[in-house]
Amino acid sequence: MAKTHVTMKVNGAEVEGLVEPRTLLVHFIRENLQMTGTHIGCETTHCGACTVDIDGMSVKSCTMFAVQAQGSDIITVEGMANADGTLSALQEGFRMMHGLQCGFCTPGMIVRAHRLLKENPLPSEPEIRMGISGNICRCTGYQNIVKAIQYASAKINGVEFQEAAE
Amino acid sequence: MNDLTPTREQRTAALEGMGCKRKRVEDIRFTQGRGNYVDDVKLPGMLHGDFVRSPHPHARVKKIDDSEALKVPGVLAVITAETLKTVNLAWMPTLAGDVQMVLADGKVLFQNQEVAFVVATDRYAADDGINKVVVEYEPLPVLVDPFKAMDPDAPVLREDLVGKMSGAHGPRKHDNHIFEWTVGDKELTDAAFNKAEVTIKEMISYHRTHPSPLETCQCVCSFDKIKGELTIYGTFQAPHVIRTVVALIAKLPEHKIHVIAPDIGGGFGNKVGAYPGYICAAVASIVTGKPVKWVEDRIENLTATSFARDYHMTTEVAATKDGKVTGLRVHVLADHGAFDACADPSKWPAGFFNIVTGSYDFPTAHLAVDGVYTNKAPGGVAYRCSFRVTEAAYCIERAMDILAQKLDMDPAELRLKNFIKPEQFPYHSALGWEYDSGDYHTAMRKMMETTGYAALRKEQAEKRAAFARGETRDIMGLGISFFTEIVGAGPSKNCDILGIAMFDSCEIRMHPTGAGIARVGSKSQGQGHETTWAQIIATEIGIPADNIMVEEGNTDTAPYGLGTYGSRSTPVAGAAIAMAARKIKAKAQMIAAYKLEVHEDDLEFDIDGFRVKGLPEKFMSMKDICWAAYNSVPPGMEPGLEAVSYYDPPNMTYPFGAYLCVMDIDVDTGVYKVRRFYALDDCGTRINPMIIEGQVHGGLTEAFAIAMGQEIRYDEVGNVVTGSFMDFFMPTAVETPHWETDFTVTPSPHHPIGAKGVGESPNVGGVPAFSNAVNDAFSFLGSTHIQMPHDFWRNWKAAKDLGAVA
Ligand code: FES
Ligand code: FES
């Protein structure tokens, strides 16, 4: 099948590649760019494991073609750490609050939570739950993911995080 | 001692040993997208395989034409049963003593069964290829209902077994019959029923569901023709067993097979068994001489890999009028699908279902299980449970509620009255198990006090009165469940897989500078072994957990172990780790005695080293002992500090718990709301409370899904109608309730550190709590039992059938 040349910015770096028009964005990221943090859990836009941030929106990269991302600005989980390489507030929150187990949903969760906190810096628990409802986690039961996002939200906004009493 | 000398507490805290909420070491890579899952493995020249699958649930395969497929650019080979026959791999043995087609041989037996394997240069080309394979089918009559499987006119499914009157587990009664398993004393039980003051009888079904971890099953197989070595990366919960199975069926020497299970994105039982994808990828690699990757998609995962449950349990309880149980009789019809590919220890055709007497002191019981074939995906697996204990717990916990209802007794009171008493442990159950330890009354009372159980019952009574007066359309249910798990498979006296005893193993190597590596036969799929195993070692030998690296999943480096499923890691591998650490400690003590110039018996272990009794300043730290082990051991002693332990547990472990679910249901819409869910778990010694709590949250969420909506459903002609996350209920953060956790600690007397295992308890105990809450809500309208899953529609339907909705 004839291939198309695509260019885009991923985690701040200009990248390019030759893809079939039908190549999914998630495959372009994982196979062509060799960034395997973005995962595939369902290929039908249900699980959110493949979530990346495109031009300021959370997008499931399993149901978007790479050619549709031509010229866009993408952030994947590999671009989530602080500039100096330390864990970002969100990544730290997931670790501190035990917001992951097998870690398979985690990249998508973190990328999604990143956008959620940009849109709503101090979300309430129901807002967080609604905000991540496009991402399935099979291991954690979400409670600690919610706490992880609350932790990050508090840290980013310089307010004190109080772990809700059980 | 000056102010800089650390206190005992500081030294203990520095170790981050058992009981500490140590943060997970795994998370540093996972949160950065630096995990290494199977689909991340890329080998030079790697090819991709994909399956042609059957649209028919039962059909003869007349012809497979691959000529057009082979013309597709990038397609290199199409493998069929005929190809596999040349290498004797058209059929493979299952873990349950049956055989299973790898690729359709003559006919297909369930929808989406593997028919041909297309190998191509990339996954898109493979997909093009499968669309060009033309298969001619002749549809055959379909058998969906397990209750009709043994009808005289039922279609014969397994033609390979026709005329075979005995199976792996005894005589077969019908062409579609797999086994009958009976346990207990029938005569005594029948007698108990004959003289019972009260009896109940109910058909309690546990529907078919699926573990569906977020990462599907996948592998990369790479055969090196020159060396004659096969390397397999795969999503394996039990890598060593896979190596042995490959050696046995591919007739390759076992040392030339390297099985690597890298990071795994959840298992829940789904990744225990061997699937056609593994065999086909291995054969394709041998045929093409290139590495071959097989990655299952979600639809394939839900429709073709092992399902769970599908038990239909006719349950009878005999009791006295004042609520003392006197007998239990259960008959199970088990739907195993097209091939009996259950993942159970060899001797247990229905797993540990005979734990069905639960937490109660039944003087006598009798159990019979009949397994049958149907045109459905084969299985089943112990989905977040120890081999059918989930079904057993559901059966008995529903039955106790039904009995309480009949006796007009409070279900909590009935349970308290019948619990095995603390002084009865070790307790011998009527169906053959020896429970190690338990204190059920304390757990139950703690649950009742913490949740304000009595007040909740009062509120329920008021609500019911208000409902009767027409003031509300909400009904309220209180679902209690008290479960006893049976985990830690298991003792070689009764547990093996394909003849391999179910021990587990650990090798610890301490390096001169006081850091070390532990290699373990278990395999984490998210349970955090890299974190908790180091904690056990830290406490046992006094080296900080951060200085111990834990490695699992590489059969070349890890000692042989039976892997992780059935909550067996802590009870079995955890014990092996403690025992290996104790061997290290014993040698360390000899070295310390030599260096401190005292007799070994004059030393005592003190947190992170050995001290001379009565002379507190004469102390040698474990770190210094590690150094000495490599340069100044006592004369005649081998240098080095390492140990291996293979642990064959003397018994299973029996964690337990008391759960309560408070639920409100709107009868007009069937919409439910889980107002509260409280889970008290007793898993013995707690290694990392943070991880235990996380496991409980996860297990409860899966239990919630199963009880309240999730189901693998087939229509009457055998189509799977729940083949994607669109139709298969996957709770998100919005639906998932808030979880309250609590605990008591009753250590296992036979486990080296007293730990019992917890990962599956919340699923085992959670499902009956939800279902009991729904059933309790409806009970005052006159129902005794409503089948799961209790989704909105079924709740509304129940309300309607009971006359609560016009
Ligand atoms: S893989 Fe994209 S949403 Fe599941
Ligand atoms: S941590 Fe396993 S799916 Fe979320």
CSV table of C-alpha atoms in Angstrom, one decimal, chain A residues 1 3 20 22-28 30-32 34-44 46-49 65 77-81 85-87 90-92 94-107 109-110 125-126 128-144 146-147 163-166, chain B residues 23-28 30-35 37-42 46 48 122-125 127-128 210-216 218 263-266 268 293 296-299 383-384 525-528 690-699 701-702 705 710 724-726 728-741:
chain,number,residue,atom,x,y,z
A,1,MET,CA,0.0,0.0,0.0
A,3,LYS,CA,2.8,5.3,2.0
A,20,GLU,CA,0.1,3.6,5.2
A,22,ARG,CA,-4.7,3.2,7.5
A,23,THR,CA,-1.9,3.1,10.1
A,24,LEU,CA,-3.3,3.9,13.5
A,25,LEU,CA,-1.7,6.6,15.4
A,26,VAL,CA,-1.0,4.3,18.3
A,27,HIS,CA,0.9,1.9,16.0
A,28,PHE,CA,2.9,4.9,14.6
A,30,ARG,CA,4.7,2.4,19.3
A,31,GLU,CA,6.2,0.9,16.2
A,32,ASN,CA,7.7,3.8,14.1
A,34,GLN,CA,9.5,3.1,19.3
A,35,MET,CA,7.8,4.8,22.2
A,36,THR,CA,6.1,1.9,23.9
A,37,GLY,CA,4.6,3.7,26.9
A,38,THR,CA,1.3,4.2,25.1
A,39,HIS,CA,-0.5,0.9,25.4
A,40,ILE,CA,-3.2,-1.0,23.6
A,41,GLY,CA,-6.0,-2.6,25.6
A,42,CYS,CA,-9.0,-2.8,23.4
A,43,GLU,CA,-8.6,-1.1,20.0
A,44,THR,CA,-12.2,0.1,20.2
A,46,HIS,CA,-13.2,1.9,25.4
A,47,CYS,CA,-10.2,1.4,27.7
A,48,GLY,CA,-8.1,4.5,27.3
A,49,ALA,CA,-4.8,2.7,27.6
A,65,PHE,CA,-5.0,7.5,11.9
A,77,VAL,CA,3.6,9.4,28.8
A,78,GLU,CA,7.2,9.6,27.9
A,79,GLY,CA,6.8,13.4,28.0
A,80,MET,CA,5.2,13.5,31.4
A,81,ALA,CA,8.3,13.7,33.7
A,85,GLY,CA,13.9,14.0,34.6
A,86,THR,CA,12.3,13.7,38.1
A,87,LEU,CA,8.8,12.4,38.4
A,90,LEU,CA,1.1,13.3,38.9
A,91,GLN,CA,3.6,10.5,38.5
A,92,GLU,CA,4.7,11.0,42.1
A,94,PHE,CA,0.4,7.7,41.5
A,95,ARG,CA,3.4,6.2,43.3
A,96,MET,CA,2.6,7.8,46.7
A,97,MET,CA,-1.1,6.9,46.7
A,98,HIS,CA,-0.6,3.4,45.2
A,99,GLY,CA,-2.6,4.4,42.1
A,100,LEU,CA,-1.3,1.6,40.0
A,101,GLN,CA,-0.8,-2.2,40.1
A,102,CYS,CA,0.1,-3.8,36.8
A,103,GLY,CA,0.8,-0.4,35.4
A,104,PHE,CA,-0.8,-1.2,32.0
A,105,CYS,CA,-3.5,1.5,32.3
A,106,THR,CA,-1.2,3.9,34.0
A,107,PRO,CA,0.3,5.8,31.0
A,109,MET,CA,-4.4,7.5,33.1
A,110,ILE,CA,-1.6,9.9,33.7
A,125,GLU,CA,-13.8,13.7,43.7
A,126,PRO,CA,-16.9,13.3,41.4
A,128,ILE,CA,-12.1,13.4,38.9
A,129,ARG,CA,-14.2,10.2,38.6
A,130,MET,CA,-16.1,11.7,35.7
A,131,GLY,CA,-12.9,13.1,34.2
A,132,ILE,CA,-11.2,9.7,34.0
A,133,SER,CA,-14.3,7.7,33.1
A,134,GLY,CA,-12.9,7.1,29.6
A,135,ASN,CA,-10.0,5.1,31.1
A,136,ILE,CA,-10.5,1.6,32.4
A,137,CYS,CA,-8.3,0.2,35.2
A,138,ARG,CA,-8.7,-3.5,35.9
A,139,CYS,CA,-6.5,-3.6,39.0
A,140,THR,CA,-6.9,-0.7,41.4
A,141,GLY,CA,-10.6,-0.1,41.8
A,142,TYR,CA,-9.9,3.6,41.0
A,143,GLN,CA,-10.0,4.8,44.6
A,144,ASN,CA,-6.3,5.3,44.8
A,146,VAL,CA,-8.5,9.4,42.5
A,147,LYS,CA,-6.3,10.0,45.5
A,163,GLU,CA,-5.8,12.0,52.5
A,164,ALA,CA,-9.4,11.4,53.2
A,165,ALA,CA,-10.0,9.2,56.2
A,166,GLU,CA,-11.1,5.7,55.4
B,23,LYS,CA,6.2,2.5,48.2
B,24,ARG,CA,6.4,0.3,45.1
B,25,VAL,CA,9.7,0.1,43.3
B,26,GLU,CA,7.9,-1.0,40.1
B,27,ASP,CA,6.1,2.4,39.9
B,28,ILE,CA,9.2,4.3,38.9
B,30,PHE,CA,5.5,2.2,35.1
B,31,THR,CA,4.6,5.8,35.7
B,32,GLN,CA,7.1,6.8,33.0
B,33,GLY,CA,5.9,4.4,30.4
B,34,ARG,CA,9.1,2.4,30.8
B,35,GLY,CA,7.6,-0.9,31.6
B,37,TYR,CA,5.4,-5.7,28.3
B,38,VAL,CA,5.3,-8.4,25.7
B,39,ASP,CA,4.0,-6.2,22.9
B,40,ASP,CA,7.0,-3.9,23.6
B,41,VAL,CA,9.4,-6.7,22.7
B,42,LYS,CA,10.8,-6.2,19.2
B,46,MET,CA,10.1,-10.2,13.6
B,48,HIS,CA,3.4,-11.2,13.0
B,122,ASP,CA,3.5,-6.8,9.8
B,123,ARG,CA,0.2,-6.9,11.6
B,124,TYR,CA,-1.6,-5.0,8.9
B,125,ALA,CA,-0.5,-7.5,6.2
B,127,ASP,CA,-4.9,-8.9,8.8
B,128,ASP,CA,-5.1,-8.5,5.0
B,210,HIS,CA,-14.2,-13.4,32.0
B,211,PRO,CA,-11.0,-12.1,33.6
B,212,SER,CA,-10.1,-9.8,30.8
B,213,PRO,CA,-7.0,-8.2,32.1
B,214,LEU,CA,-6.3,-4.9,30.4
B,215,GLU,CA,-3.4,-6.4,28.5
B,216,THR,CA,-4.5,-9.3,26.3
B,218,GLN,CA,0.4,-12.4,23.7
B,263,ASP,CA,6.0,-7.1,32.8
B,264,ILE,CA,2.5,-8.3,32.7
B,265,GLY,CA,-0.6,-6.1,32.4
B,266,GLY,CA,-2.8,-8.1,34.8
B,268,PHE,CA,-6.5,-12.7,37.0
B,293,LYS,CA,4.8,-12.2,17.5
B,296,GLU,CA,-4.6,-11.1,20.7
B,297,ASP,CA,-7.1,-8.3,20.3
B,298,ARG,CA,-9.9,-7.6,22.8
B,299,ILE,CA,-12.6,-9.4,20.9
B,383,TYR,CA,-10.6,-15.9,37.8
B,384,ARG,CA,-9.2,-14.1,40.8
B,525,GLN,CA,1.1,-9.4,37.2
B,526,GLY,CA,0.7,-6.3,39.2
B,527,GLN,CA,0.8,-7.6,42.7
B,528,GLY,CA,4.0,-5.7,43.5
B,690,MET,CA,-0.7,-0.4,51.3
B,691,ILE,CA,-0.5,-3.2,48.8
B,692,ILE,CA,-3.1,-5.3,50.6
B,693,GLU,CA,-5.5,-2.4,50.6
B,694,GLY,CA,-4.9,-1.9,46.9
B,695,GLN,CA,-5.6,-5.6,46.2
B,696,VAL,CA,-8.8,-5.4,48.2
B,697,HIS,CA,-10.0,-2.4,46.2
B,698,GLY,CA,-9.2,-4.1,42.9
B,699,GLY,CA,-10.8,-7.4,43.9
B,701,THR,CA,-14.2,-3.7,41.8
B,702,GLU,CA,-14.1,-7.0,39.9
B,705,ALA,CA,-18.6,-5.9,38.0
B,710,GLN,CA,-20.7,-8.4,33.7
B,724,SER,CA,-16.3,-6.2,23.4
B,725,PHE,CA,-16.1,-3.7,26.2
B,726,MET,CA,-19.2,-2.1,24.6
B,728,PHE,CA,-19.2,-6.6,28.5
B,729,PHE,CA,-19.6,-4.4,31.6
B,730,MET,CA,-16.3,-2.9,32.6
B,731,PRO,CA,-16.9,-0.5,35.5
B,732,THR,CA,-15.3,2.9,35.2
B,733,ALA,CA,-14.4,5.3,38.0
B,734,VAL,CA,-18.0,6.6,37.8
B,735,GLU,CA,-19.9,3.4,38.5
B,736,THR,CA,-17.3,2.0,41.0
B,737,PRO,CA,-18.4,2.4,44.6
B,738,HIS,CA,-16.2,3.7,47.4
B,739,TRP,CA,-14.5,1.0,49.4
B,740,GLU,CA,-14.0,0.9,53.2
B,741,THR,CA,-11.4,-1.6,54.3
